[in-house]
């Protein structure tokens, strides 16, 4: 099958390209390398030393004898997106090319606006280009479990049937995102649903949980093929961060009470889930949702599991509870369905089996993690902005000043109408 991967340079995009190519698919990718620059902007760096894309592609061809095509390009540029689709004629498109960090999106107005513009515009461009050039292609879109938030009722896979005032309907389950980033994915979901309804496109929206892991079969085959691994406070995610923290003797950092629960998935299972979605496409016009995670834990559970695995490796660790920088429930009900990918054949790996290997893999890069130690402790607060000024191409940027009071600004204060 011809498969296009948007966001091929990322944590999931690069291993997915290799995974699919090795299984006989014709793979092409597009990426503008924003992740590399945004992580650097937040003071972080990948724990694993990742190569430039051209070297990655050459190494993959040398090791596996297969060629992956790549186009450097921005999903916000419609002409580029349209040209890539026209020339490659994909049968499936996996869209991973978005700004993925909740803390990044909450750190300033500019970054919030950038996150939503980048993510929503990129997906819209893709939908319009698909409608023009490859209507039958299957869009596999990376959504997030964070779209649902933490409601006090079980979470279904996208839709639920309700009875209201004597009538019954099957409707999208309410979305209650907790960050501007997660909210950008809600907007994407709504836009994709509309494109399927009015244009007859087909799409699988994967509500993925927090991914963890250092390796897949392909990344482990040669040091040059490793994928990135972030551990900074903005782009590192819980399990990965705790493992990196353990390796350098930094205390593990469950925020607040640490009882907040989330769904988690091994990077190996994430690859398999995307493959299963691709191999089992929905009908034309169908928009479907799979919840893509395999286990549920609280962040305290994670810290305890990483502490145990580190201790077995001879690394003593301390657990601290920094004040929670986020606005989120720390004691809540959490129960989410995740049956549809299991029904398609997913055989999940468990986190407890993966942690020792992760700590061993990261120990090799201890010096690189130690060098970015300052980027680990949480500093992006959900209430209160940093004064940061990123610049990503077409993003309009100016310094964030406090709003002047109306009188100081020479305006009359609004009076009663
Ligand atoms: N957390 C801690 N300590 C840390 C880091 C995180 O307690 O050092 C807590 C957070 O407060 C949160 C939970 O762990 O309650 C998950 O945080 P996270 O940073 O691992 O994940 P999140 O910000 O939710 O976002 C990540 C990815 C995002 C993806 C999402 C899936 O960055 O792209 O969409 O996981 S989900 O969480 O299911 O929405």
CSV table of C-alpha atoms in Angstrom, one decimal, residues 178-348:
chain,number,residue,atom,x,y,z
A,178,UNK,CA,-7.5,20.4,29.5
A,179,UNK,CA,-5.0,22.4,27.4
A,180,UNK,CA,-4.9,24.5,24.2
A,181,UNK,CA,-3.0,21.6,22.7
A,182,UNK,CA,-5.6,19.0,23.5
A,183,UNK,CA,-8.3,21.5,22.4
A,184,UNK,CA,-6.6,21.7,19.0
A,185,UNK,CA,-7.2,18.0,18.6
A,186,UNK,CA,-10.8,18.5,19.5
A,187,UNK,CA,-11.1,21.0,16.7
A,188,UNK,CA,-9.4,18.6,14.3
A,189,UNK,CA,-11.8,15.8,15.2
A,190,UNK,CA,-14.8,18.0,14.5
A,191,UNK,CA,-13.3,19.1,11.2
A,192,UNK,CA,-12.5,15.6,10.1
A,193,UNK,CA,-16.0,14.4,11.1
A,194,UNK,CA,-17.5,17.2,8.9
A,195,UNK,CA,-15.2,16.3,5.9
A,196,UNK,CA,-16.4,12.7,6.2
A,197,UNK,CA,-20.0,13.7,6.4
A,198,UNK,CA,-20.1,16.2,3.6
A,199,UNK,CA,-17.4,15.0,1.2
A,200,UNK,CA,-17.5,11.3,1.8
A,201,UNK,CA,-13.9,11.0,3.0
A,202,UNK,CA,-12.9,8.1,5.3
A,203,UNK,CA,-11.0,8.5,8.5
A,204,UNK,CA,-9.9,6.8,11.7
A,205,UNK,CA,-9.3,9.2,14.6
A,206,UNK,CA,-7.0,7.5,17.1
A,207,UNK,CA,-7.5,8.7,20.6
A,208,UNK,CA,-4.0,7.8,21.8
A,209,UNK,CA,-2.9,7.7,25.4
A,210,UNK,CA,0.5,8.6,26.7
A,211,UNK,CA,3.2,6.7,24.7
A,212,UNK,CA,6.3,5.4,26.3
A,213,UNK,CA,9.4,3.5,25.2
A,214,UNK,CA,12.9,3.8,23.8
A,215,UNK,CA,12.9,1.3,21.0
A,216,UNK,CA,11.1,-0.7,18.3
A,217,UNK,CA,12.6,-3.6,16.4
A,218,UNK,CA,13.7,-1.2,13.6
A,219,UNK,CA,15.2,1.5,15.8
A,220,UNK,CA,17.1,-1.1,17.8
A,221,UNK,CA,18.6,-2.6,14.6
A,222,UNK,CA,21.3,0.1,14.3
A,223,UNK,CA,22.3,3.0,16.5
A,224,UNK,CA,21.8,5.4,13.6
A,225,UNK,CA,18.1,4.5,13.4
A,226,UNK,CA,17.1,5.4,16.9
A,227,UNK,CA,14.1,7.7,17.4
A,228,UNK,CA,14.1,10.8,19.5
A,229,UNK,CA,13.4,10.6,23.2
A,230,UNK,CA,12.4,13.8,25.1
A,231,UNK,CA,12.5,14.2,28.8
A,232,UNK,CA,12.2,18.0,29.3
A,233,UNK,CA,9.1,19.5,31.2
A,234,UNK,CA,7.3,20.4,28.0
A,235,UNK,CA,7.9,17.6,25.4
A,236,UNK,CA,8.8,14.7,27.7
A,237,UNK,CA,5.8,12.7,28.8
A,238,UNK,CA,5.3,11.0,32.2
A,239,UNK,CA,6.8,7.5,31.9
A,240,UNK,CA,9.7,8.6,29.7
A,241,UNK,CA,10.4,11.5,32.0
A,242,UNK,CA,10.5,9.3,35.1
A,243,UNK,CA,12.9,6.8,33.5
A,244,UNK,CA,15.2,9.6,32.4
A,245,UNK,CA,15.0,11.2,35.8
A,246,UNK,CA,15.9,7.9,37.5
A,247,UNK,CA,19.0,7.4,35.3
A,248,UNK,CA,20.6,10.7,36.4
A,249,UNK,CA,19.5,10.5,40.0
A,250,UNK,CA,16.9,13.3,39.6
A,251,UNK,CA,13.9,12.7,41.9
A,252,UNK,CA,10.8,11.4,40.1
A,253,UNK,CA,8.1,14.1,39.8
A,254,UNK,CA,4.4,13.0,40.1
A,255,UNK,CA,2.6,16.3,40.2
A,256,UNK,CA,0.4,17.3,43.1
A,257,UNK,CA,-1.2,14.3,44.8
A,258,UNK,CA,-0.3,12.1,41.9
A,259,UNK,CA,-3.6,10.3,41.8
A,260,UNK,CA,-4.4,11.6,38.3
A,261,UNK,CA,-5.0,8.6,36.0
A,262,UNK,CA,-4.3,8.2,32.3
A,263,UNK,CA,-4.2,5.6,29.6
A,264,UNK,CA,-0.7,4.4,28.4
A,265,UNK,CA,0.7,2.6,25.5
A,266,UNK,CA,4.1,1.1,24.5
A,267,UNK,CA,5.6,2.6,21.4
A,268,UNK,CA,5.7,-0.9,19.9
A,269,UNK,CA,2.0,-1.2,20.3
A,270,UNK,CA,1.4,2.3,18.9
A,271,UNK,CA,3.1,1.1,15.7
A,272,UNK,CA,0.9,-2.0,15.5
A,273,UNK,CA,-2.3,0.0,16.2
A,274,UNK,CA,-1.6,2.4,13.4
A,275,UNK,CA,-0.9,-0.6,11.1
A,276,UNK,CA,-4.1,-2.3,12.2
A,277,UNK,CA,-6.1,0.8,11.4
A,278,UNK,CA,-4.5,1.1,8.0
A,279,UNK,CA,-5.1,-2.5,7.1
A,280,UNK,CA,-8.7,-2.3,8.1
A,281,UNK,CA,-10.0,0.9,6.6
A,282,UNK,CA,-13.5,2.3,7.2
A,283,UNK,CA,-16.1,2.7,4.5
A,284,UNK,CA,-16.2,5.8,2.4
A,285,UNK,CA,-17.9,8.6,4.4
A,286,UNK,CA,-17.2,6.8,7.7
A,287,UNK,CA,-15.6,8.7,10.6
A,288,UNK,CA,-14.6,6.2,13.3
A,289,UNK,CA,-12.8,6.5,16.6
A,290,UNK,CA,-10.5,4.0,18.3
A,291,UNK,CA,-9.2,4.6,21.8
A,292,UNK,CA,-5.5,3.7,21.5
A,293,UNK,CA,-4.1,2.8,24.9
A,294,UNK,CA,-3.6,-0.6,26.6
A,295,UNK,CA,-3.2,0.1,30.4
A,296,UNK,CA,-4.5,2.6,32.9
A,297,UNK,CA,-2.3,3.9,35.7
A,298,UNK,CA,-2.1,6.9,38.1
A,299,UNK,CA,1.1,8.9,38.0
A,300,UNK,CA,1.9,7.6,41.5
A,301,UNK,CA,1.6,4.0,40.0
A,302,UNK,CA,4.1,5.1,37.3
A,303,UNK,CA,6.6,6.5,39.8
A,304,UNK,CA,6.4,3.4,42.0
A,305,UNK,CA,6.9,1.1,39.0
A,306,UNK,CA,9.9,3.1,37.7
A,307,UNK,CA,11.4,3.3,41.2
A,308,UNK,CA,11.1,-0.5,41.5
A,309,UNK,CA,12.7,-1.1,38.0
A,310,UNK,CA,15.5,1.4,38.8
A,311,UNK,CA,16.2,-0.2,42.1
A,312,UNK,CA,16.5,-3.6,40.4
A,313,UNK,CA,19.1,-2.0,38.2
A,314,UNK,CA,21.0,-0.7,41.3
A,315,UNK,CA,19.8,2.9,40.9
A,316,UNK,CA,18.2,4.3,44.1
A,317,UNK,CA,15.5,6.9,43.4
A,318,UNK,CA,13.5,9.4,45.4
A,319,UNK,CA,10.0,10.5,44.6
A,320,UNK,CA,8.9,14.1,45.2
A,321,UNK,CA,5.6,15.8,44.6
A,322,UNK,CA,6.1,19.2,43.0
A,323,UNK,CA,3.0,21.5,43.2
A,324,UNK,CA,0.9,20.6,40.2
A,325,UNK,CA,1.6,23.2,37.5
A,326,UNK,CA,-1.5,22.1,35.6
A,327,UNK,CA,-5.2,22.6,36.2
A,328,UNK,CA,-6.4,19.0,36.4
A,329,UNK,CA,-8.3,16.7,38.8
A,330,UNK,CA,-6.0,14.8,41.1
A,331,UNK,CA,-8.6,12.5,42.4
A,332,UNK,CA,-11.1,11.3,39.8
A,333,UNK,CA,-13.0,8.5,38.2
A,334,UNK,CA,-11.3,7.1,35.0
A,335,UNK,CA,-12.6,4.2,33.0
A,336,UNK,CA,-12.2,4.3,29.2
A,337,UNK,CA,-13.1,1.6,26.6
A,338,UNK,CA,-10.3,0.3,24.4
A,339,UNK,CA,-11.7,-2.8,22.7
A,340,UNK,CA,-11.7,-2.0,19.0
A,341,UNK,CA,-8.0,-2.4,18.4
A,342,UNK,CA,-7.9,-5.5,20.5
A,343,UNK,CA,-10.7,-6.9,18.3
A,344,UNK,CA,-8.6,-6.2,15.2
A,345,UNK,CA,-5.7,-8.2,16.7
A,346,UNK,CA,-3.6,-6.0,18.9
A,347,UNK,CA,-1.6,-8.1,21.5
A,348,UNK,CA,-0.5,-5.5,24.0
